[in-house]
XYZ file of C-alpha atoms in Angstrom:
578
model
C -44.181 6.548 6.152
C -47.573 5.110 5.292
C -47.641 1.763 3.548
C -49.244 2.732 0.273
C -48.796 1.976 -3.390
C -50.357 5.128 -4.798
C -48.963 8.586 -5.288
C -50.078 11.962 -6.466
C -47.164 11.903 -8.895
C -46.399 8.815 -10.961
C -42.719 8.022 -11.524
C -41.340 6.857 -14.802
C -41.923 3.126 -15.287
C -41.663 1.848 -11.749
C -43.518 -1.283 -12.684
C -46.968 -2.630 -11.872
C -48.427 -0.680 -8.952
C -44.974 0.200 -7.724
C -44.178 -3.465 -7.054
C -40.744 -3.582 -8.623
C -38.048 -1.290 -9.919
C -36.921 -1.861 -13.477
C -33.301 -1.159 -14.356
C -33.151 -0.167 -18.024
C -29.623 -0.175 -19.454
C -30.535 2.206 -22.245
C -28.593 5.025 -23.890
C -29.449 7.447 -21.112
C -28.026 5.036 -18.547
C -24.765 4.596 -20.432
C -24.511 8.366 -20.977
C -24.754 8.870 -17.218
C -22.069 6.236 -16.593
C -19.802 7.830 -19.227
C -20.130 11.343 -17.817
C -19.619 10.232 -14.225
C -16.754 7.922 -15.175
C -14.895 10.715 -16.970
C -14.948 12.610 -13.674
C -14.446 9.805 -11.153
C -11.533 7.856 -12.661
C -9.150 10.755 -13.549
C -9.888 12.456 -10.249
C -9.048 9.290 -8.285
C -5.719 8.999 -10.096
C -5.012 12.670 -9.438
C -5.745 12.365 -5.715
C -3.659 9.190 -5.425
C -0.674 10.934 -7.007
C -0.959 13.803 -4.512
C -1.154 11.735 -1.313
C 0.800 9.047 0.461
C -0.949 5.872 1.586
C -3.098 6.092 4.711
C -2.720 4.306 8.034
C -5.056 1.365 7.239
C -4.027 0.657 3.654
C -0.976 -1.568 4.316
C -3.191 -3.881 6.395
C -5.766 -4.343 3.638
C -3.254 -4.542 0.802
C -1.154 -7.117 2.647
C -4.224 -9.215 3.500
C -5.412 -9.068 -0.094
C -2.051 -10.190 -1.482
C -1.884 -13.034 1.026
C -5.383 -14.146 0.055
C -4.584 -14.119 -3.655
C -1.428 -16.118 -2.939
C -3.488 -18.708 -1.087
C -1.675 -18.005 2.178
C -4.777 -17.369 4.259
C -3.118 -18.222 7.551
C -0.749 -15.256 7.180
C -3.690 -12.823 7.146
C -4.586 -10.628 10.096
C -8.320 -11.129 10.292
C -10.364 -8.245 11.580
C -12.281 -7.901 8.300
C -13.519 -10.475 5.783
C -10.910 -11.351 3.145
C -12.754 -10.814 -0.145
C -12.767 -7.009 -0.087
C -9.018 -6.890 0.504
C -8.439 -9.451 -2.264
C -10.496 -7.457 -4.782
C -8.659 -4.277 -3.812
C -5.220 -5.898 -4.181
C -5.999 -7.606 -7.499
C -4.285 -5.078 -9.840
C -1.180 -5.041 -7.636
C -1.122 -8.848 -7.676
C -1.438 -8.944 -11.454
C 1.442 -6.459 -11.704
C 3.676 -8.785 -9.696
C 3.113 -7.479 -6.169
C 3.338 -9.903 -3.258
C 2.825 -9.753 0.491
C 5.886 -8.886 2.599
C 6.961 -10.298 5.989
C 5.984 -6.995 7.587
C 2.687 -5.603 6.320
C 3.926 -2.064 7.063
C 6.500 -2.436 4.257
C 4.118 -3.844 1.651
C 4.262 -0.598 -0.363
C 8.057 -0.375 -0.299
C 9.425 -3.903 -0.733
C 7.850 -4.666 -4.119
C 10.443 -5.369 -6.846
C 9.538 -3.387 -9.924
C 6.716 -1.436 -8.247
C 7.129 1.895 -6.486
C 4.687 3.119 -3.810
C 3.351 5.681 -6.298
C 2.681 3.017 -8.928
C 0.873 0.846 -6.383
C -1.305 3.771 -5.330
C -2.209 4.531 -8.951
C -3.044 0.896 -9.701
C -5.359 0.707 -6.708
C -6.901 4.128 -7.368
C -7.783 3.439 -11.002
C -9.184 0.016 -10.159
C -11.258 1.216 -7.195
C -12.639 4.140 -9.215
C -13.778 1.767 -11.973
C -15.373 -0.505 -9.370
C -17.359 2.475 -8.067
C -19.110 3.048 -11.413
C -21.593 0.145 -11.011
C -22.749 1.755 -7.762
C -23.338 5.044 -9.595
C -25.281 3.133 -12.249
C -27.342 1.368 -9.589
C -28.179 4.695 -7.946
C -29.235 6.092 -11.333
C -31.512 3.112 -12.052
C -32.937 2.931 -8.556
C -33.938 6.579 -8.332
C -35.105 6.734 -11.951
C -37.319 3.723 -11.294
C -38.976 5.292 -8.245
C -38.979 9.024 -8.925
C -38.178 9.501 -12.617
C -35.221 10.281 -14.861
C -34.372 13.627 -13.250
C -33.971 11.925 -9.881
C -31.636 9.392 -11.453
C -29.365 12.148 -12.744
C -29.325 13.930 -9.376
C -28.426 10.697 -7.557
C -25.625 9.818 -9.989
C -24.104 13.301 -9.995
C -24.394 13.744 -6.245
C -22.535 10.460 -5.695
C -19.932 11.538 -8.239
C -19.112 14.788 -6.433
C -19.893 13.884 -2.804
C -16.512 14.456 -1.079
C -16.817 11.755 1.583
C -17.195 9.076 -1.088
C -14.547 10.745 -3.242
C -12.134 10.591 -0.299
C -12.236 6.778 -0.236
C -12.366 5.843 -3.917
C -8.590 5.788 -4.404
C -7.700 4.037 -1.142
C -6.815 0.390 -0.579
C -9.527 0.243 2.081
C -12.969 -1.345 2.166
C -15.400 1.483 2.946
C -16.625 2.397 -0.571
C -16.562 -1.231 -1.708
C -18.618 -2.245 1.322
C -21.296 0.338 0.481
C -21.487 -1.103 -3.019
C -21.968 -4.649 -1.751
C -24.674 -3.551 0.677
C -26.465 -1.488 -1.982
C -26.649 -4.344 -4.485
C -27.767 -6.716 -1.745
C -30.627 -4.419 -0.705
C -31.647 -3.728 -4.309
C -31.743 -7.377 -5.341
C -33.414 -8.285 -2.048
C -36.179 -5.755 -2.679
C -36.700 -6.934 -6.255
C -37.056 -10.488 -4.981
C -39.541 -9.487 -2.259
C -41.773 -7.657 -4.744
C -41.772 -10.414 -7.378
C -40.401 -13.648 -5.933
C -38.857 -16.225 -8.240
C -36.105 -18.773 -7.915
C -33.884 -16.781 -10.284
C -34.226 -13.644 -8.163
C -33.645 -15.668 -4.989
C -30.362 -16.961 -6.442
C -29.284 -13.437 -7.476
C -30.156 -12.111 -4.013
C -28.226 -14.961 -2.365
C -25.134 -14.224 -4.444
C -25.300 -10.505 -3.599
C -25.689 -11.211 0.120
C -22.759 -13.660 0.079
C -20.481 -11.147 -1.630
C -21.529 -8.312 0.670
C -20.873 -10.383 3.794
C -17.369 -11.173 2.530
C -16.533 -7.521 1.783
C -16.899 -5.979 5.236
C -18.708 -6.761 8.468
C -20.909 -3.663 8.111
C -23.010 -5.939 5.861
C -23.765 -8.320 8.713
C -27.272 -6.865 9.166
C -28.105 -7.232 5.446
C -30.020 -10.548 5.865
C -32.059 -8.957 8.646
C -32.857 -5.910 6.498
C -34.074 -8.157 3.663
C -36.186 -10.091 6.190
C -37.735 -6.790 7.325
C -38.504 -5.882 3.714
C -40.199 -9.268 3.270
C -42.236 -8.649 6.416
C -43.414 -5.310 5.050
C -44.064 -6.590 1.538
C -45.650 -9.919 2.417
C -47.401 -9.217 5.723
C -47.819 -5.548 6.691
C -48.895 -4.134 3.309
C -51.366 -6.968 2.466
C -52.802 -6.812 5.974
C -53.412 -3.055 5.749
C -55.055 -3.505 2.363
C -57.164 -6.470 3.529
C -55.386 -8.947 1.206
C -53.304 -10.928 3.681
C -55.052 -14.245 3.053
C -54.947 -13.898 -0.717
C -51.297 -12.818 -0.508
C -50.279 -16.111 1.086
C -52.750 -18.417 -0.670
C -50.689 -20.347 -3.170
C -47.496 -18.400 -2.345
C -46.343 -19.987 0.877
C -44.899 -23.096 -0.724
C -42.675 -21.421 -3.366
C -41.550 -18.810 -0.842
C -40.597 -21.564 1.583
C -38.586 -23.198 -1.205
C -36.849 -19.923 -1.973
C -36.007 -19.450 1.708
C -34.533 -22.937 1.919
C -32.494 -22.328 -1.231
C -31.209 -19.020 0.152
C -30.182 -20.593 3.462
C -28.137 -23.146 1.512
C -26.829 -20.857 -1.227
C -25.474 -17.966 0.844
C -22.929 -20.005 2.863
C -22.175 -22.195 -0.163
C -21.370 -19.181 -2.358
C -19.302 -17.661 0.433
C -17.330 -20.914 0.733
C -16.830 -21.038 -3.030
C -15.503 -17.464 -3.039
C -13.054 -18.511 -0.333
C -11.766 -21.271 -2.603
C -13.533 -24.018 -0.619
C -10.872 -23.624 2.056
C -10.960 -25.373 5.433
C -9.223 -23.758 8.357
C -9.226 -24.227 12.142
C -10.337 -21.319 14.289
C -8.405 -19.868 17.199
C -10.732 -18.744 19.959
C -9.850 -16.719 23.005
C -9.384 -18.289 26.450
C -12.700 -16.895 27.658
C -14.633 -18.428 24.779
C -12.837 -21.759 25.190
C -13.721 -21.877 28.876
C -17.356 -20.931 28.263
C -17.950 -23.212 25.274
C -15.401 -26.046 25.520
C -17.186 -28.472 23.198
C -17.739 -25.927 20.426
C -14.189 -24.620 20.814
C -12.759 -28.116 20.445
C -14.845 -28.685 17.327
C -13.783 -25.405 15.713
C -10.112 -26.104 16.359
C -10.354 -28.680 13.614
C -10.363 -27.492 9.987
C -13.851 -26.143 9.263
C -15.303 -24.926 5.941
C -15.075 -21.167 5.614
C -12.857 -20.917 8.664
C -11.255 -17.726 7.361
C -14.569 -15.867 7.360
C -15.625 -17.361 10.692
C -12.304 -16.314 12.235
C -12.652 -12.786 10.851
C -16.192 -12.561 12.209
C -15.071 -13.797 15.627
C -12.145 -11.366 15.711
C -14.323 -8.494 14.477
C -16.950 -9.279 17.105
C -14.283 -9.245 19.800
C -12.980 -5.921 18.509
C -16.490 -4.493 18.569
C -17.104 -5.639 22.126
C -13.759 -4.366 23.379
C -14.275 -0.972 21.748
C -11.784 1.216 19.962
C -9.913 4.375 20.865
C -12.041 7.327 19.819
C -12.082 11.105 20.072
C -14.998 13.532 19.976
C -15.424 17.127 21.162
C -12.256 17.009 23.275
C -13.166 13.736 24.959
C -11.263 10.454 24.659
C -13.014 7.115 25.032
C -12.980 3.425 24.184
C -16.687 2.667 23.846
C -17.803 5.435 21.515
C -20.831 7.692 21.763
C -24.276 7.028 20.318
C -24.337 10.574 18.901
C -20.846 10.348 17.363
C -21.966 10.227 13.730
C -24.548 12.958 14.279
C -21.834 15.324 15.494
C -19.325 14.319 12.837
C -22.014 14.560 10.159
C -22.536 18.183 11.147
C -18.904 18.724 10.073
C -18.701 16.338 7.112
C -22.088 16.271 5.338
C -21.944 18.706 2.364
C -24.417 21.559 2.765
C -25.560 21.112 -0.836
C -26.528 17.507 -0.104
C -28.236 18.623 3.109
C -30.227 21.126 1.037
C -31.493 18.309 -1.182
C -32.400 16.261 1.902
C -34.442 19.183 3.217
C -36.175 19.469 -0.142
C -36.986 15.765 0.057
C -38.526 16.225 3.500
C -40.599 19.158 2.241
C -41.676 17.213 -0.862
C -43.793 14.981 1.377
C -46.473 17.665 1.066
C -46.546 17.365 -2.740
C -45.632 13.718 -3.347
C -47.123 10.981 -1.224
C -44.703 8.192 -0.273
C -44.519 5.324 -2.720
C -44.281 1.772 -1.578
C -40.896 1.223 -3.269
C -39.400 3.929 -1.061
C -39.349 1.386 1.738
C -36.313 -0.121 0.009
C -34.407 3.100 0.733
C -35.954 4.240 4.011
C -35.606 0.911 5.788
C -31.983 0.485 4.671
C -31.048 4.043 5.680
C -32.605 3.606 9.122
C -31.073 0.162 9.677
C -27.490 1.184 8.933
C -27.869 4.478 10.780
C -28.923 2.641 13.939
C -26.193 0.050 13.359
C -23.533 2.773 13.163
C -24.898 4.694 16.152
C -24.863 1.700 18.490
C -21.362 0.567 17.481
C -18.520 0.992 19.963
C -16.015 1.608 17.160
C -16.127 5.313 16.303
C -13.234 5.668 13.874
C -14.583 8.106 11.335
C -17.694 9.092 9.424
C -16.696 6.488 6.831
C -18.563 3.933 8.936
C -21.758 5.927 8.355
C -21.415 5.833 4.543
C -23.905 2.948 4.021
C -26.670 4.940 5.709
C -25.538 8.135 3.960
C -25.748 6.426 0.563
C -29.391 5.481 1.070
C -30.195 8.962 2.399
C -28.697 10.459 -0.764
C -30.932 8.256 -2.905
C -33.982 9.014 -0.780
C -33.302 12.753 -1.068
C -33.962 12.654 -4.831
C -37.705 12.223 -4.217
C -37.982 16.018 -4.522
C -37.356 15.581 -8.265
C -40.658 13.721 -8.676
C -42.597 16.999 -8.360
C -43.674 18.315 -11.812
C -42.098 21.495 -13.058
C -38.587 22.828 -12.793
C -38.471 24.647 -9.473
C -37.840 21.659 -7.227
C -35.542 20.001 -9.722
C -33.682 23.280 -10.203
C -33.195 23.574 -6.458
C -31.801 20.023 -6.414
C -29.408 20.941 -9.233
C -28.234 23.906 -7.154
C -27.582 21.471 -4.291
C -25.435 19.298 -6.571
C -23.521 22.334 -7.874
C -22.881 23.578 -4.329
C -21.653 20.132 -3.296
C -19.336 19.856 -6.294
C -17.963 23.400 -5.980
C -17.258 23.185 -2.277
C -15.703 19.727 -2.593
C -13.472 21.034 -5.367
C -12.166 23.728 -3.008
C -10.612 20.924 -0.929
C -9.082 19.088 -3.890
C -7.125 16.832 -3.489
C -7.675 16.741 0.283
C -11.126 15.162 0.334
C -10.256 13.112 3.428
C -10.002 16.375 5.371
C -13.214 17.847 3.947
C -15.308 20.074 6.205
C -18.661 21.425 5.095
C -18.142 24.879 6.622
C -15.066 26.888 7.680
C -14.375 26.245 11.341
C -11.435 27.296 13.432
C -9.536 24.371 14.968
C -12.039 21.748 13.843
C -9.509 19.102 14.847
C -10.427 19.801 18.472
C -13.952 18.523 17.773
C -13.550 15.725 15.218
C -10.270 14.015 14.511
C -8.532 10.832 13.389
C -9.799 9.477 10.029
C -12.209 12.397 9.692
C -9.254 14.727 9.076
C -5.988 12.858 9.418
C -5.413 9.285 8.246
C -1.697 9.690 7.652
C -2.157 10.731 4.005
C -0.023 13.881 3.792
C 3.636 12.842 3.580
C 3.967 13.830 -0.087
C 2.463 17.196 0.709
C 4.837 17.635 3.649
C 7.764 16.982 1.295
C 6.519 19.583 -1.184
C 6.013 22.120 1.593
C 9.563 21.592 2.864
C 10.949 22.011 -0.653
C 8.986 25.229 -1.127
C 10.075 26.748 2.231
C 13.828 26.104 2.327
C 14.500 29.724 3.182
C 12.219 29.491 6.219
C 13.993 26.361 7.420
C 17.459 27.886 6.911
C 19.412 25.024 8.438
C 17.142 24.607 11.423
C 15.995 21.095 12.423
C 12.556 19.974 11.280
C 10.807 17.502 13.564
C 7.912 15.334 12.447
C 5.320 13.915 14.832
C 3.116 11.941 12.496
C 0.043 9.740 12.750
C 0.735 6.034 12.347
C 3.779 3.753 12.498
C 6.729 4.970 10.424
C 7.948 1.700 8.891
C 9.827 2.759 5.760
C 7.506 5.699 5.118
C 9.700 8.564 6.299
C 12.906 7.561 4.446
C 10.926 6.874 1.245
C 8.987 10.134 1.232
C 11.144 12.545 3.226
C 14.650 11.103 3.242
C 16.678 12.744 6.009
C 14.939 16.118 5.742
C 13.023 15.549 8.996
C 13.677 14.048 12.408
C 10.804 11.667 13.148
C 9.522 11.658 16.720
C 8.193 8.625 18.532
C 5.772 8.960 21.479
C 8.633 8.270 23.891
C 11.008 10.838 22.366
C 11.609 14.147 24.187
C 9.702 17.100 22.802
C 11.791 19.501 20.708
C 12.377 23.088 21.827
C 14.018 24.595 18.701
C 13.321 24.493 14.987
C 10.116 23.572 13.183
C 7.623 20.969 14.360
C 5.377 19.335 11.758
C 2.619 17.521 13.623
C -0.543 15.673 12.654
C -3.769 16.809 14.309
C -4.253 13.340 15.809
C -1.283 13.456 18.219
C -1.925 17.173 18.672
C -5.048 16.299 20.666
C -3.322 13.457 22.495
C -5.259 10.773 20.673
C -3.885 7.255 21.306
C -0.900 8.736 23.184
C 0.329 7.741 26.671
C 0.054 11.373 27.699
C -1.186 14.552 26.100
C 2.387 15.686 25.418
C 1.612 18.391 22.869
C -1.390 20.002 24.573
C 0.493 23.317 24.957
C 0.522 23.818 21.169
C -3.265 23.869 20.975
C -3.127 27.443 22.246
C -0.388 28.524 19.821
C -0.838 29.777 16.254
C 0.663 27.494 13.563
C 2.578 29.072 10.712
C 1.016 26.732 8.132
C -1.443 23.916 7.603
C -0.432 21.293 5.048
C -3.078 19.429 3.065
C -5.911 20.770 5.235
C -4.545 18.437 7.877
C -0.960 18.667 9.164
C 0.129 21.697 11.234
C 3.514 23.440 11.242
C 4.766 25.273 14.351
C 7.842 27.486 14.517
C 9.140 26.710 17.993
C 11.737 29.479 17.806
C 9.077 32.102 17.028
C 7.059 30.819 19.985
C 10.116 31.348 22.233
C 11.399 34.853 21.373
C 13.909 34.873 24.245
C 16.012 32.345 22.306
C 16.065 29.811 25.134
C 13.684 27.454 23.340
C 10.022 26.639 23.661
C 9.103 25.843 27.251
C 6.928 22.765 27.524
C 4.813 22.309 30.646
C 5.838 19.397 32.819
C 3.852 16.196 32.456
C 2.400 15.185 35.779
C 0.504 12.142 36.907
C 0.500 8.589 35.498
C -0.048 7.993 31.782
C -3.680 7.877 30.752
C -4.150 4.377 29.381
C -7.441 5.339 27.745
C -5.655 7.631 25.314
């Protein structure tokens, strides 16, 4: 993209020479928020009532309740604490408290049922998502015009991968929001520096860093925007000397204030706590003096510990699955492949229109705020060793969605009409998966679980749907045993949701030969299992698929001789990489 401040098509009120983006909270803005809110909030409640909690939610909910109780040392720190605390706030206000075992946090709450907890979190998280929709509306309206603002807001409202995470007690959607506000306020500061904007930017960066570690590159992205705005653009226009004459001193003051304010605000949000850090033996041996110092109570120790633990997790890698291959260190192309399954075709259509609009609309300088952020978080996700779902690509996807609305800046109705068609296609196809947005696929594919798996399809969300299926198929069961091989630790989940209607199977349990087997797609591909015990079923037709995720096999129908399903013998040592 050329560094330029002119365009063949002028957007609506972007500011002087495209230097800043104004955010007008007028009637049109509030109408957009109202329309989107009337869709987002009821839908989140509906989805939450249809699903059980997912694998990661007890961890975040328990951490959040511990944080709000002031018991920071009881937290398991792989993520920063603020996002979990914000998520758990309505449960805390309703009387919820952390439990000795985090896996039982949904079930050991006096006066609160698991369904009530899910609804509290879903309504709260959906409301928290509305400011992000409003920001997208303002941002795109400021660069490309009002029509682009509407496309951005509606596309975010219906986009199924965001919808899938709005009701969950997890951090993915909240993290995107923190990053987006940090980039927006950072760009506004770069284009028109002032101490007030530096303070606002510092606060946004501090909050984003405390929400999730995907925001760790945010300061670097803002620094890159400053380099483009203060060095590259003036140099190309021959104004570098005049750009810095008289500006270097206040900018230096703003930088100093930001360096002080960001950690200070983070510490304030942590309640000015002081906590010793616990470093691994390798770190202690390599840096004995620093390790000894950090073993004393240090300001912001909770965040520092979470960053250290998260960094160790990132270096060690994470169990992952892609295209039939298991691994611990991920693949650089992971999100490209998964995106081919998860990115709605209607949104892809709008992205293609945006690429083609380059012929009609020259790039505006303010588009750097979107392009740089999209590229930065795309590269960040692609080089990560933790490949646990396309949800980690959502920050980059958010900025790509906003950038795609540039096609609406072309005069006339053809391009805008095509973008509207893209939104309608996205909404209609997403609705066909309702309420199973977590398992959304952009095109019908046979046995997609053999290509992309885990949180892309199965995050342990379908226990309520399994119960309904069993109730609706009593004649099929007819007294036969029903076995359940599910994704995630059972805890109290199976008795709460399924009672004694199923026989849960652990990885070490013998494989059943009679009756029905209800199995998640994750263990069906041998993911995170000592051995690929259920590989033989991948070549057998299931009798049902529950919630676009869980498969049902009739073992008796697969063994017509009546002697039971014959499993192949497991040979060789367990594969520890699974």
